[in-house]
Structure formats: C-alpha cells, structure tokens
C-alpha cells in the first residue's frame, strides 16, 4: 500500500479518507499528505489520554505525521489492551504500510504481532516496550530508558538525605500496573536506594498515571501513614493529584513531604518552580519526528537501530524557574 500516485488521485483520496472501523477505543483518520508523489500510511495505536505527557505525545505524533506527509490513522485505546489489539488487527486488515503503537502493558502481544509479521507489515514500538522474547516481531523501539529515570529519582533522594541517619519513610505512586514505565521506574528507584536501610518504602500502589487516582491513593496513604517523609510518583499528574491530597490533609507539599516525580510537563514544572515538588526527572513525549523518520526507513526496507533511546535531563526547583517560560509541553 506504499503508494506512488499522482497529485490528482491523491487529492481524491484525501477527500475520501475514512476512519478505521470496529477497532475499539476511538478512531480518527487524517490524510496528512503534503502534496508529494508518494505517501506512507501509518496505523498508530495510542494508550489513551491519561496524562499531560500523553496529550503532548499525541500532538507530537500528529504534527510530525503532517510534516512528514505521512497519512496517520490514529486510535485512542482508552488505556485498554483489548482496544489496542483490535486497532492493530484493523490496521492489518486495512493493509497500512507500517504500524506504530505505545503498548499499555508489557505482556500479551505475541499473537497480534505475529499476525502483523505474517501480513508483512512492519511494527515500531514507541514510548513503551513489550516483553516478547521474539524481537523480530518489531523493527525498533523508540523511547525513554525508564529504569534510568527511576535511578535518577533515587540518586536525588540518596543525595538529599546523605547527612541523615534517621529512617526515611517513602510512599510510591506507581503508574499503570504491568506497564513498562511502572515496572522500570520502580526497579531503577529500588536499585538505587536499596543499598541504604534507612530508606523504607512504607506504601506503594498504582495511581494509573492519572491525577484523580493520584489524589485518591495519596489520601488513603495519608490516612494510614502519619509519618510520610517522601512521595515518589511515577508521573507528574499523579504527583499533582497527591499535592491536592497533602494540602487537604493540612500538610505542606515540598516541605512536610518531599516530592519526586517523572515527566516535566508544564503543570509539573510550575509546581516545581512553586516549591511544591522538589525534583523532576524528565521523560520527553516529543517522539513524533523520530518516529516518522524511522517509519520512512522501515517502509523502504532500510536497516534501523533495534533501540533508539530518548535524550532526557532532570530539574531542580531553581532550574524549573529558568526554563518554565520556554517549556514546549
Ligand atoms: O509511558 C510514558 C508515561 O505514560 C508517562 O510518564 C506518563 O505520564 C504517561 O501516562
């Protein structure tokens, strides 16, 4: 379906562009071709719209497809694996040129990936990994090193409490259960603080990467644990929800309870600059341009690296104040 067609035919196809049917979640299809004589169709299955990060990631993918003259069929899985599997099957039926998706959880993808492979449609993993042993089921994985993000969070904590011998009571708001960022951010953090027995994770529960759940779970943590020193939230949104819970309990976020989060979206950076969060590990959602470059290469049959790791940094409160006005997302 990698088409070489005239501008006239292309204009006709643009007008007739239709949404993918029966794929679960919500689907849209945009023929974003920019007038060249060839086009690639990408089927993209997004996790959902659970966080500021996700919204920025969706925008990055949609804008980049437009700029690269790639026709994007987009499906929002509403954080359900079954919706992603339906969307991928729908893209296979439609014979798209390439499928990209950000897997909501790590396990359970082999069957549908095999179906794509049998149909000779290349697959690109973006943002999140799968745990399939057979790595030939996808061409490349573009995204952050989530274990390293967890390590960075842990390193800040170790440094912050380096002169203290008292116990440090930590509560953890995990991301979506079974997702790569939840598994890896937990592992990297644990690995880094694990050598010092003063660090104690006294409660750890999923907040599903959403603000509402972050607030709800933090309220429960506060009720059953009077002596919380630190909150480690796997994303800004859960941290922001937790801040509401902490303030509601009459405590001062950033002081009575120190807060570390991951992402560095604008709302998180504002809270960091305001002193309500103490440290943010960046996770960049701006994967669209690299994804489109990789897609063009795999459709042409060119070799691509098996793993493309996103470049990221970390922010203190002072650094957040400096960069807030120029933050893109
Ligand atoms: O997979 C990336 C994670 O998913 C982001 O950290 C989080 O905000 C999002 O929901």
Short mmCIF file of C-alpha atoms and ligand atoms in Angstrom, two decimals:
data_model
loop_
_atom_site.label_atom_id
_atom_site.label_comp_id
_atom_site.label_asym_id
_atom_site.label_seq_id
_atom_site.Cartn_x
_atom_site.Cartn_y
_atom_site.Cartn_z
CA UNK A 1 0.00 0.00 0.00
CA UNK A 2 3.11 2.20 -0.16
CA UNK A 3 1.67 4.35 -2.91
CA UNK A 4 3.21 6.24 -5.79
CA UNK A 5 0.32 8.20 -7.15
CA UNK A 6 -0.34 11.45 -8.91
CA UNK A 7 -1.32 14.64 -7.08
CA UNK A 8 -4.80 14.42 -8.66
CA UNK A 9 -5.52 10.92 -7.38
CA UNK A 10 -4.04 11.93 -4.04
CA UNK A 11 -6.47 14.85 -3.75
CA UNK A 12 -9.37 12.45 -4.38
CA UNK A 13 -8.11 10.06 -1.71
CA UNK A 14 -7.75 12.92 0.74
CA UNK A 15 -11.42 13.76 0.37
CA UNK A 16 -12.43 10.10 0.81
CA UNK A 17 -10.29 9.43 3.87
CA UNK A 18 -12.37 7.45 6.40
CA UNK A 19 -11.94 6.39 9.99
CA UNK A 20 -10.81 2.86 10.87
CA UNK A 21 -13.89 0.80 11.79
CA UNK A 22 -14.52 -1.56 14.68
CA UNK A 23 -11.12 -1.19 16.31
CA UNK A 24 -12.29 -0.36 19.85
CA UNK A 25 -11.38 2.91 21.58
CA UNK A 26 -11.86 5.98 19.43
CA UNK A 27 -10.51 6.22 15.92
CA UNK A 28 -9.67 9.03 13.60
CA UNK A 29 -8.01 9.06 10.26
CA UNK A 30 -6.28 12.08 8.80
CA UNK A 31 -4.81 12.11 5.36
CA UNK A 32 -2.00 14.47 6.11
CA UNK A 33 -0.17 14.26 2.83
CA UNK A 34 1.54 17.44 1.77
CA UNK A 35 1.43 17.20 -2.00
CA UNK A 36 4.40 14.89 -2.75
CA UNK A 37 4.10 12.00 -5.19
CA UNK A 38 4.36 9.24 -2.63
CA UNK A 39 2.74 8.56 0.69
CA UNK A 40 3.01 6.16 3.59
CA UNK A 41 0.03 5.16 5.72
CA UNK A 42 0.76 4.61 9.40
CA UNK A 43 -1.69 2.98 11.81
CA UNK A 44 -0.96 4.35 15.28
CA UNK A 45 -2.50 2.93 18.46
CA UNK A 46 -2.15 5.34 21.37
CA UNK A 47 -2.52 4.29 25.02
CA UNK A 48 -5.15 6.90 25.88
CA UNK A 49 -5.29 10.44 27.23
CA UNK A 50 -4.44 9.73 30.85
CA UNK A 51 -1.86 12.46 31.44
CA UNK A 52 -0.41 15.75 30.24
CA UNK A 53 2.50 13.72 28.88
CA UNK A 54 0.16 11.60 26.77
CA UNK A 55 -1.62 14.65 25.33
CA UNK A 56 1.74 16.15 24.35
CA UNK A 57 2.84 12.83 22.83
CA UNK A 58 -0.32 12.56 20.72
CA UNK A 59 0.18 16.11 19.44
CA UNK A 60 3.82 15.40 18.63
CA UNK A 61 2.89 12.28 16.61
CA UNK A 62 0.05 14.01 14.75
CA UNK A 63 2.11 17.13 13.94
CA UNK A 64 5.11 15.08 12.83
CA UNK A 65 2.97 12.89 10.55
CA UNK A 66 1.62 16.02 8.89
CA UNK A 67 5.11 17.50 8.46
CA UNK A 68 6.43 14.23 7.04
CA UNK A 69 3.45 13.84 4.65
CA UNK A 70 2.50 10.56 6.29
CA UNK A 71 -1.17 9.57 6.39
CA UNK A 72 -1.95 8.80 10.02
CA UNK A 73 -4.74 6.52 11.17
CA UNK A 74 -4.99 7.23 14.87
CA UNK A 75 -6.74 5.20 17.53
CA UNK A 76 -7.10 6.00 21.27
CA UNK A 77 -7.28 2.75 23.28
CA UNK A 78 -8.58 4.38 26.45
CA UNK A 79 -5.92 2.51 28.43
CA UNK A 80 -7.27 -0.93 27.46
CA UNK A 81 -5.05 -3.59 25.87
CA UNK A 82 -8.04 -5.24 24.15
CA UNK A 83 -8.72 -1.95 22.32
CA UNK A 84 -5.10 -1.78 21.16
CA UNK A 85 -5.22 -5.36 19.86
CA UNK A 86 -8.46 -4.58 17.96
CA UNK A 87 -6.90 -1.43 16.50
CA UNK A 88 -3.78 -3.31 15.35
CA UNK A 89 -5.94 -6.03 13.73
CA UNK A 90 -7.95 -3.33 11.99
CA UNK A 91 -4.73 -1.74 10.66
CA UNK A 92 -3.62 -5.16 9.38
CA UNK A 93 -6.95 -5.60 7.56
CA UNK A 94 -6.58 -2.13 6.05
CA UNK A 95 -3.08 -3.06 4.81
CA UNK A 96 -1.38 0.02 6.22
CA UNK A 97 2.32 0.40 5.40
CA UNK A 98 3.53 0.50 9.00
CA UNK A 99 2.02 0.08 12.46
CA UNK A 100 3.29 2.02 15.47
CA UNK A 101 1.98 1.67 18.98
CA UNK A 102 2.67 2.51 22.57
CA UNK A 103 1.75 -0.67 24.47
CA UNK A 104 -0.39 -0.02 27.54
CA UNK A 105 1.14 -3.06 29.30
CA UNK A 106 4.26 -5.11 28.55
CA UNK A 107 2.80 -8.65 28.20
CA UNK A 108 0.41 -10.38 25.82
CA UNK A 109 1.40 -9.03 22.41
CA UNK A 110 2.97 -12.02 20.65
CA UNK A 111 -0.14 -13.26 18.82
CA UNK A 112 -1.14 -9.94 17.28
CA UNK A 113 2.49 -9.04 16.46
CA UNK A 114 2.83 -12.39 14.69
CA UNK A 115 -0.30 -11.54 12.67
CA UNK A 116 1.32 -8.25 11.57
CA UNK A 117 4.54 -10.07 10.70
CA UNK A 118 2.63 -12.67 8.64
CA UNK A 119 0.92 -9.80 6.79
CA UNK A 120 4.42 -8.30 6.16
CA UNK A 121 3.53 -5.06 7.94
CA UNK A 122 6.47 -3.67 9.96
CA UNK A 123 5.78 -2.65 13.56
CA UNK A 124 7.50 0.10 15.54
CA UNK A 125 7.22 0.28 19.33
CA UNK A 126 7.10 3.83 20.56
CA UNK A 127 7.36 5.11 24.14
CA UNK A 128 6.79 1.72 25.86
CA UNK A 129 8.28 -1.75 25.42
CA UNK A 130 6.77 -5.23 25.17
CA UNK A 131 8.27 -8.28 26.89
CA UNK A 132 8.11 -10.56 23.80
CA UNK A 133 11.14 -12.87 23.62
CA UNK A 134 10.97 -12.78 19.81
CA UNK A 135 12.41 -9.36 18.99
CA UNK A 136 11.92 -9.97 15.25
CA UNK A 137 8.23 -9.16 15.86
CA UNK A 138 9.05 -5.45 15.77
CA UNK A 139 11.61 -3.40 13.86
CA UNK A 140 12.69 -0.96 16.55
CA UNK A 141 11.76 0.50 19.90
CA UNK A 142 11.87 4.30 20.25
CA UNK A 143 11.50 5.75 23.74
CA UNK A 144 12.94 6.59 27.14
CA UNK A 145 15.09 4.44 29.40
CA UNK A 146 12.57 4.11 32.24
CA UNK A 147 14.95 2.18 34.52
CA UNK A 148 17.42 5.05 34.25
CA UNK A 149 14.62 7.51 35.09
CA UNK A 150 13.95 5.55 38.30
CA UNK A 151 17.67 5.57 39.10
CA UNK A 152 17.83 9.35 38.64
CA UNK A 153 14.93 9.77 41.10
CA UNK A 154 16.70 7.50 43.60
CA UNK A 155 20.04 9.32 43.23
CA UNK A 156 18.46 12.64 44.14
CA UNK A 157 16.94 11.09 47.26
CA UNK A 158 20.23 9.48 48.35
CA UNK A 159 21.98 12.85 47.95
CA UNK A 160 19.18 14.78 49.72
CA UNK A 161 19.40 12.56 52.81
CA UNK A 162 23.13 11.88 52.75
CA UNK A 163 23.73 13.51 56.16
CA UNK A 164 20.79 11.86 57.91
CA UNK A 165 20.78 8.53 59.73
CA UNK A 166 17.07 8.64 60.62
CA UNK A 167 14.61 6.42 58.76
CA UNK A 168 13.13 7.98 55.61
CA UNK A 169 9.53 6.86 55.07
CA UNK A 170 8.67 6.80 51.37
CA UNK A 171 5.31 6.29 49.68
CA UNK A 172 5.22 5.40 46.00
CA UNK A 173 2.50 6.13 43.44
CA UNK A 174 3.07 3.61 40.67
CA UNK A 175 1.99 4.02 37.07
CA UNK A 176 -0.42 1.65 35.32
CA UNK A 177 0.01 -1.90 36.64
CA UNK A 178 2.01 -4.04 34.20
CA UNK A 179 3.20 -1.09 32.10
CA UNK A 180 6.88 -0.71 31.23
CA UNK A 181 7.26 2.70 32.91
CA UNK A 182 5.66 1.46 36.16
CA UNK A 183 7.81 -1.69 36.25
CA UNK A 184 11.05 0.03 35.25
CA UNK A 185 10.73 3.26 37.26
CA UNK A 186 10.07 1.15 40.36
CA UNK A 187 13.04 -1.14 39.63
CA UNK A 188 15.53 1.70 38.94
CA UNK A 189 14.48 3.59 42.09
CA UNK A 190 14.64 0.48 44.27
CA UNK A 191 18.06 -0.44 42.88
CA UNK A 192 19.46 2.98 43.81
CA UNK A 193 18.02 3.40 47.32
CA UNK A 194 18.17 -0.32 48.18
CA UNK A 195 21.74 -0.26 49.50
CA UNK A 196 20.77 2.01 52.42
CA UNK A 197 18.45 0.51 55.01
CA UNK A 198 17.24 3.91 56.24
CA UNK A 199 15.11 4.23 53.08
CA UNK A 200 11.82 2.43 53.64
CA UNK A 201 9.02 2.22 51.08
CA UNK A 202 6.13 2.04 53.55
CA UNK A 203 3.33 2.01 50.93
CA UNK A 204 3.25 1.52 47.16
CA UNK A 205 0.15 1.43 44.99
CA UNK A 206 -0.91 2.22 41.46
CA UNK A 207 -2.46 5.61 40.63
CA UNK A 208 -2.81 4.58 36.95
CA UNK A 209 -0.87 7.67 35.80
CA UNK A 210 -3.90 9.93 36.41
CA UNK A 211 -4.33 13.00 38.60
CA UNK A 212 -7.65 11.76 40.06
CA UNK A 213 -6.21 8.38 41.09
CA UNK A 214 -3.04 10.01 42.41
CA UNK A 215 -5.17 12.16 44.71
CA UNK A 216 -7.37 9.26 45.82
CA UNK A 217 -4.46 6.92 46.63
CA UNK A 218 -2.47 9.66 48.38
CA UNK A 219 -5.49 10.40 50.59
CA UNK A 220 -5.53 6.74 51.62
CA UNK A 221 -1.74 6.77 52.21
CA UNK A 222 -2.06 9.84 54.45
CA UNK A 223 -4.86 8.26 56.49
CA UNK A 224 -2.94 5.08 57.24
CA UNK A 225 0.59 6.53 57.49
CA UNK A 226 1.04 9.57 59.74
CA UNK A 227 4.81 9.85 59.15
CA UNK A 228 5.39 10.14 55.42
CA UNK A 229 8.68 11.92 54.55
CA UNK A 230 8.80 11.44 50.77
CA UNK A 231 6.45 10.78 47.88
CA UNK A 232 7.86 9.21 44.72
CA UNK A 233 5.23 9.48 41.96
CA UNK A 234 5.87 7.77 38.61
CA UNK A 235 4.50 10.81 36.77
CA UNK A 236 3.70 14.49 37.28
CA UNK A 237 -0.07 14.03 37.03
CA UNK A 238 -0.23 11.62 39.98
CA UNK A 239 2.12 13.93 41.89
CA UNK A 240 -0.17 16.89 41.19
CA UNK A 241 -3.21 14.94 42.40
CA UNK A 242 -1.24 13.94 45.51
CA UNK A 243 -0.38 17.58 46.21
CA UNK A 244 -4.12 18.30 46.49
CA UNK A 245 -4.45 15.42 48.96
CA UNK A 246 -1.45 16.62 51.01
CA UNK A 247 -2.79 20.17 51.17
CA UNK A 248 -6.23 18.80 52.05
CA UNK A 249 -4.63 16.99 54.99
CA UNK A 250 -3.14 20.29 56.23
CA UNK A 251 0.45 19.49 55.24
CA UNK A 252 2.82 21.48 53.06
CA UNK A 253 3.91 19.68 49.85
CA UNK A 254 7.62 20.07 49.14
CA UNK A 255 8.36 20.73 52.84
CA UNK A 256 6.45 18.38 55.18
CA UNK A 257 6.52 15.77 52.43
CA UNK A 258 9.22 15.94 49.76
CA UNK A 259 8.03 15.02 46.29
CA UNK A 260 9.86 13.50 43.32
CA UNK A 261 8.02 12.96 40.03
CA UNK A 262 8.77 11.97 36.43
CA UNK A 263 7.83 13.72 33.12
CA UNK A 264 8.43 17.51 33.46
CA UNK A 265 5.22 18.64 31.75
CA UNK A 266 4.35 22.33 32.21
CA UNK A 267 2.00 21.83 35.20
CA UNK A 268 4.62 19.71 36.93
CA UNK A 269 7.35 22.25 36.21
CA UNK A 270 5.11 25.04 37.57
CA UNK A 271 4.63 23.07 40.83
CA UNK A 272 8.41 22.50 40.95
CA UNK A 273 9.09 26.22 40.46
CA UNK A 274 6.49 26.96 43.17
CA UNK A 275 8.32 24.69 45.64
CA UNK A 276 5.53 22.08 45.84
CA UNK A 277 7.58 19.41 44.04
CA UNK A 278 11.28 19.01 44.91
CA UNK A 279 12.71 17.25 41.88
CA UNK A 280 11.53 16.11 38.45
CA UNK A 281 13.11 13.53 36.17
CA UNK A 282 12.36 14.41 32.56
CA UNK A 283 10.59 11.97 30.22
CA UNK A 284 10.19 13.54 26.80
CA UNK A 285 6.91 12.98 24.91
CA UNK A 286 8.25 14.64 21.74
CA UNK A 287 8.80 11.38 19.88
CA UNK A 288 6.87 12.24 16.71
CA UNK A 289 9.68 13.44 14.39
CA UNK A 290 11.98 10.47 15.20
CA UNK A 291 9.04 8.08 14.81
CA UNK A 292 8.27 9.38 11.30
CA UNK A 293 11.95 9.13 10.28
CA UNK A 294 12.08 5.54 11.47
CA UNK A 295 8.78 4.75 9.74
CA UNK A 296 10.07 6.03 6.40
CA UNK A 297 13.17 3.88 6.74
CA UNK A 298 11.42 0.65 7.73
CA UNK A 299 8.86 1.02 4.93
CA UNK A 300 11.74 1.38 2.45
CA UNK A 301 13.32 -1.76 3.96
CA UNK A 302 16.33 0.14 5.32
CA UNK A 303 18.12 -1.01 8.47
CA UNK A 304 17.27 0.88 11.67
CA UNK A 305 18.79 0.53 15.15
CA UNK A 306 16.95 -2.01 17.32
CA UNK A 307 16.72 0.58 20.11
CA UNK A 308 16.56 4.38 19.96
CA UNK A 309 16.80 5.97 23.43
CA UNK A 310 15.34 9.43 24.03
CA UNK A 311 17.66 12.10 25.43
CA UNK A 312 16.46 13.48 28.75
CA UNK A 313 17.55 15.54 31.74
CA UNK A 314 16.50 16.31 35.35
CA UNK A 315 15.22 19.51 37.00
CA UNK A 316 15.66 21.10 40.42
CA UNK A 317 13.39 23.90 41.66
CA UNK A 318 15.89 26.57 40.54
CA UNK A 319 16.27 25.03 37.07
CA UNK A 320 12.48 24.84 36.68
CA UNK A 321 12.18 28.60 37.29
CA UNK A 322 14.69 29.26 34.50
CA UNK A 323 13.15 27.04 31.81
CA UNK A 324 9.42 27.24 32.60
CA UNK A 325 8.62 30.01 30.11
CA UNK A 326 10.19 28.12 27.19
CA UNK A 327 8.76 24.69 28.01
CA UNK A 328 7.09 23.22 24.89
CA UNK A 329 4.62 20.92 26.64
O1 LIG B 1 4.86 5.92 29.02
C1 LIG B 1 5.14 7.20 29.45
C2 LIG B 1 4.29 7.53 30.65
O2 LIG B 1 2.92 7.38 30.32
C3 LIG B 1 4.41 8.93 31.17
O3 LIG B 1 5.41 9.10 32.11
C4 LIG B 1 3.08 9.09 31.83
O4 LIG B 1 2.76 10.40 32.19
C5 LIG B 1 2.23 8.53 30.76
O5 LIG B 1 0.93 8.33 31.08
#
